Backbone as JSON, one array per atom type, in Angstrom:
{
  "sequence": "PKLSACARMRSIVARMAAAFRPDEICATNIRESVKLAESPSVELDVFRHAPGSKGAQDYQSLTDELVAAGFVE",
  "N": [[15.5, -11.53, -19.42], [11.99, -12.4, -18.8], [9.7, -10.25, -17.06], [7.8, -10.58, -14.02], [4.2, -9.89, -13.65], [4.01, -8.55, -11.28], [6.4, -7.57, -10.74], [6.77, -5.89, -13.0], [4.83, -3.95, -12.3], [5.89, -2.99, -10.06], [8.07, -1.7, -11.12], [6.92, 0.31, -12.63], [5.59, 1.83, -10.93], [7.78, 2.71, -9.39], [9.09, 4.49, -11.21], [7.25, 6.32, -11.64], [7.03, 7.51, -9.1], [9.54, 8.69, -8.97], [9.15, 11.02, -10.24], [8.3, 12.7, -8.4], [8.88, 15.05, -5.78], [10.83, 14.1, -2.85], [9.6, 14.72, -0.43], [6.83, 14.75, -1.16], [5.92, 12.19, -1.15], [4.78, 9.29, 0.57], [6.49, 7.55, 3.1], [5.82, 4.95, 3.93], [5.36, 1.8, 2.72], [3.09, -0.39, 0.95], [2.73, -3.72, 1.23], [2.61, -6.54, -0.86], [-0.11, -8.8, -0.44], [-1.93, -11.78, 0.23], [-4.23, -11.87, 1.92], [-4.99, -9.09, 1.79], [-5.58, -8.86, -0.89], [-7.73, -10.51, -1.1], [-9.68, -9.34, 0.45], [-11.56, -7.44, -1.02], [-13.08, -9.36, -2.32], [-14.57, -10.66, -0.29], [-16.0, -8.63, 0.71], [-15.13, -6.88, 2.62], [-13.23, -4.61, 4.55], [-9.68, -4.64, 4.92], [-8.89, -4.52, 7.54], [-11.0, -5.67, 8.97], [-11.19, -8.0, 7.68], [-8.61, -9.36, 7.9], [-7.23, -8.57, 10.32], [-4.65, -9.0, 11.58], [-2.84, -9.17, 9.4], [-0.24, -8.53, 6.97], [-1.11, -6.65, 5.12], [-3.03, -5.18, 6.56], [-1.31, -4.06, 8.72], [0.34, -2.57, 7.24], [-1.34, -0.66, 6.15], [-2.19, 0.45, 8.3], [0.08, 1.6, 9.34], [0.38, 3.48, 7.19], [-1.89, 5.22, 7.67], [-0.98, 6.13, 10.17], [1.17, 7.58, 9.53], [0.14, 9.56, 7.78], [-1.57, 10.85, 9.63], [0.37, 11.91, 11.39], [1.62, 13.64, 9.79], [-0.1, 15.45, 9.5], [-2.13, 15.32, 7.42], [-4.51, 13.93, 7.77], [-7.0, 13.64, 10.33]],
  "CA": [[14.4, -12.41, -18.76], [10.66, -11.68, -18.57], [9.42, -9.82, -15.69], [6.46, -10.88, -13.61], [3.33, -8.79, -13.58], [4.21, -7.73, -10.04], [7.58, -6.88, -11.05], [6.53, -4.88, -13.87], [4.1, -2.96, -11.58], [6.75, -2.11, -9.14], [8.84, -0.99, -11.94], [6.1, 1.46, -13.24], [5.32, 2.75, -9.69], [9.09, 3.36, -9.0], [9.26, 5.53, -12.21], [6.2, 7.28, -11.35], [7.41, 8.01, -7.76], [10.8, 9.4, -9.28], [8.6, 12.27, -10.74], [7.81, 13.63, -7.35], [9.86, 15.35, -4.68], [10.83, 13.15, -1.73], [8.53, 15.24, 0.65], [5.55, 14.6, -1.75], [5.7, 10.71, -1.29], [4.82, 8.75, 1.9], [7.54, 6.61, 3.36], [5.16, 3.64, 4.03], [5.2, 0.95, 1.55], [2.02, -1.34, 1.21], [3.35, -4.83, 0.73], [1.64, -7.59, -1.53], [-0.58, -9.77, 0.49], [-3.04, -12.57, -0.21], [-5.37, -11.23, 2.6], [-5.18, -7.78, 1.18], [-6.16, -9.17, -2.18], [-8.94, -11.15, -0.71], [-10.65, -8.34, 1.1], [-12.78, -6.91, -1.68], [-14.05, -10.35, -2.75], [-15.3, -10.91, 0.85], [-16.59, -7.34, 0.91], [-14.6, -6.38, 4.1], [-11.88, -4.01, 4.6], [-8.48, -5.63, 5.38], [-8.88, -4.51, 8.95], [-12.02, -6.6, 9.54], [-11.05, -9.38, 7.04], [-7.45, -10.03, 8.44], [-6.57, -7.56, 11.17], [-3.26, -9.19, 11.84], [-2.14, -9.44, 8.21], [0.82, -7.51, 6.56], [-1.75, -5.44, 4.49], [-3.66, -4.36, 7.54], [-0.42, -3.57, 9.35], [0.86, -1.51, 6.17], [-2.24, 0.49, 5.89], [-2.28, 1.21, 9.71], [1.32, 2.55, 9.18], [0.31, 4.69, 6.32], [-2.66, 6.0, 8.33], [-0.28, 6.79, 11.33], [2.09, 8.49, 8.87], [-0.72, 10.6, 7.35], [-1.88, 11.66, 10.83], [1.44, 12.5, 12.08], [1.99, 14.6, 8.89], [-1.34, 16.58, 9.51], [-3.03, 15.25, 6.26], [-5.8, 13.6, 8.32], [-7.1, 13.66, 11.86]],
  "C": [[13.17, -11.68, -18.67], [10.41, -11.36, -17.16], [7.95, -10.2, -15.32], [5.52, -9.68, -13.74], [3.49, -7.62, -12.41], [5.42, -6.92, -10.21], [7.53, -5.58, -11.96], [5.92, -3.61, -13.15], [5.16, -2.13, -10.7], [7.75, -1.24, -9.96], [8.33, 0.38, -12.3], [5.92, 2.31, -12.05], [6.69, 3.48, -9.31], [9.37, 4.55, -9.97], [8.38, 6.75, -11.87], [6.55, 8.1, -10.07], [8.67, 8.95, -7.98], [10.34, 10.87, -9.83], [8.15, 13.31, -9.66], [8.84, 13.91, -6.52], [9.6, 14.28, -3.64], [9.74, 13.46, -0.6], [7.29, 14.99, 0.15], [5.18, 13.13, -1.66], [5.77, 10.17, 0.25], [5.84, 7.64, 1.88], [7.12, 5.26, 3.4], [4.97, 2.95, 2.62], [4.09, -0.22, 1.87], [2.53, -2.66, 0.4], [2.2, -5.81, 0.02], [1.29, -8.5, -0.51], [-1.78, -10.53, 0.03], [-4.24, -12.06, 0.55], [-5.82, -9.91, 2.04], [-6.05, -8.02, -0.18], [-7.53, -9.8, -2.09], [-10.11, -10.3, -0.27], [-11.88, -7.87, 0.3], [-13.7, -8.01, -2.05], [-15.01, -10.91, -1.55], [-16.2, -9.8, 1.39], [-16.39, -6.86, 2.33], [-13.45, -5.56, 3.79], [-10.8, -4.83, 5.06], [-8.65, -5.65, 6.86], [-9.99, -5.44, 9.75], [-11.85, -8.07, 8.91], [-9.84, -10.15, 7.59], [-6.58, -8.94, 9.22], [-5.08, -7.67, 11.36], [-2.39, -9.28, 10.67], [-1.23, -8.26, 7.86], [0.16, -6.25, 5.9], [-2.35, -4.59, 5.51], [-2.58, -3.54, 8.39], [0.11, -2.32, 8.62], [0.02, -0.31, 6.23], [-2.43, 1.15, 7.11], [-1.08, 2.02, 9.91], [1.09, 3.62, 8.24], [-0.68, 5.58, 7.07], [-1.86, 6.77, 9.4], [0.63, 7.88, 10.63], [1.42, 9.75, 8.33], [-1.16, 11.49, 8.52], [-0.75, 12.48, 11.31], [2.01, 13.61, 11.07], [0.87, 15.69, 8.83], [-2.14, 16.42, 8.35], [-4.4, 14.81, 6.75], [-5.81, 13.71, 9.8], [-7.56, 12.29, 12.38]]
}
């Protein structure tokens, strides 16, 4: 069966991630989201465009993870 473009991209990302050690990859996953995809077209980051969206929540989780790991302040 044919894979959708999204399924192909997930497969590619999974293969790329396998090349890294587990401690080199963030645990946070950024889910697909219409609001996240819309943000560039309205020239706003997802936090201003759709603060309650899955995309905003996921990017906030990633930020929290990076801060906790000492990568950013």
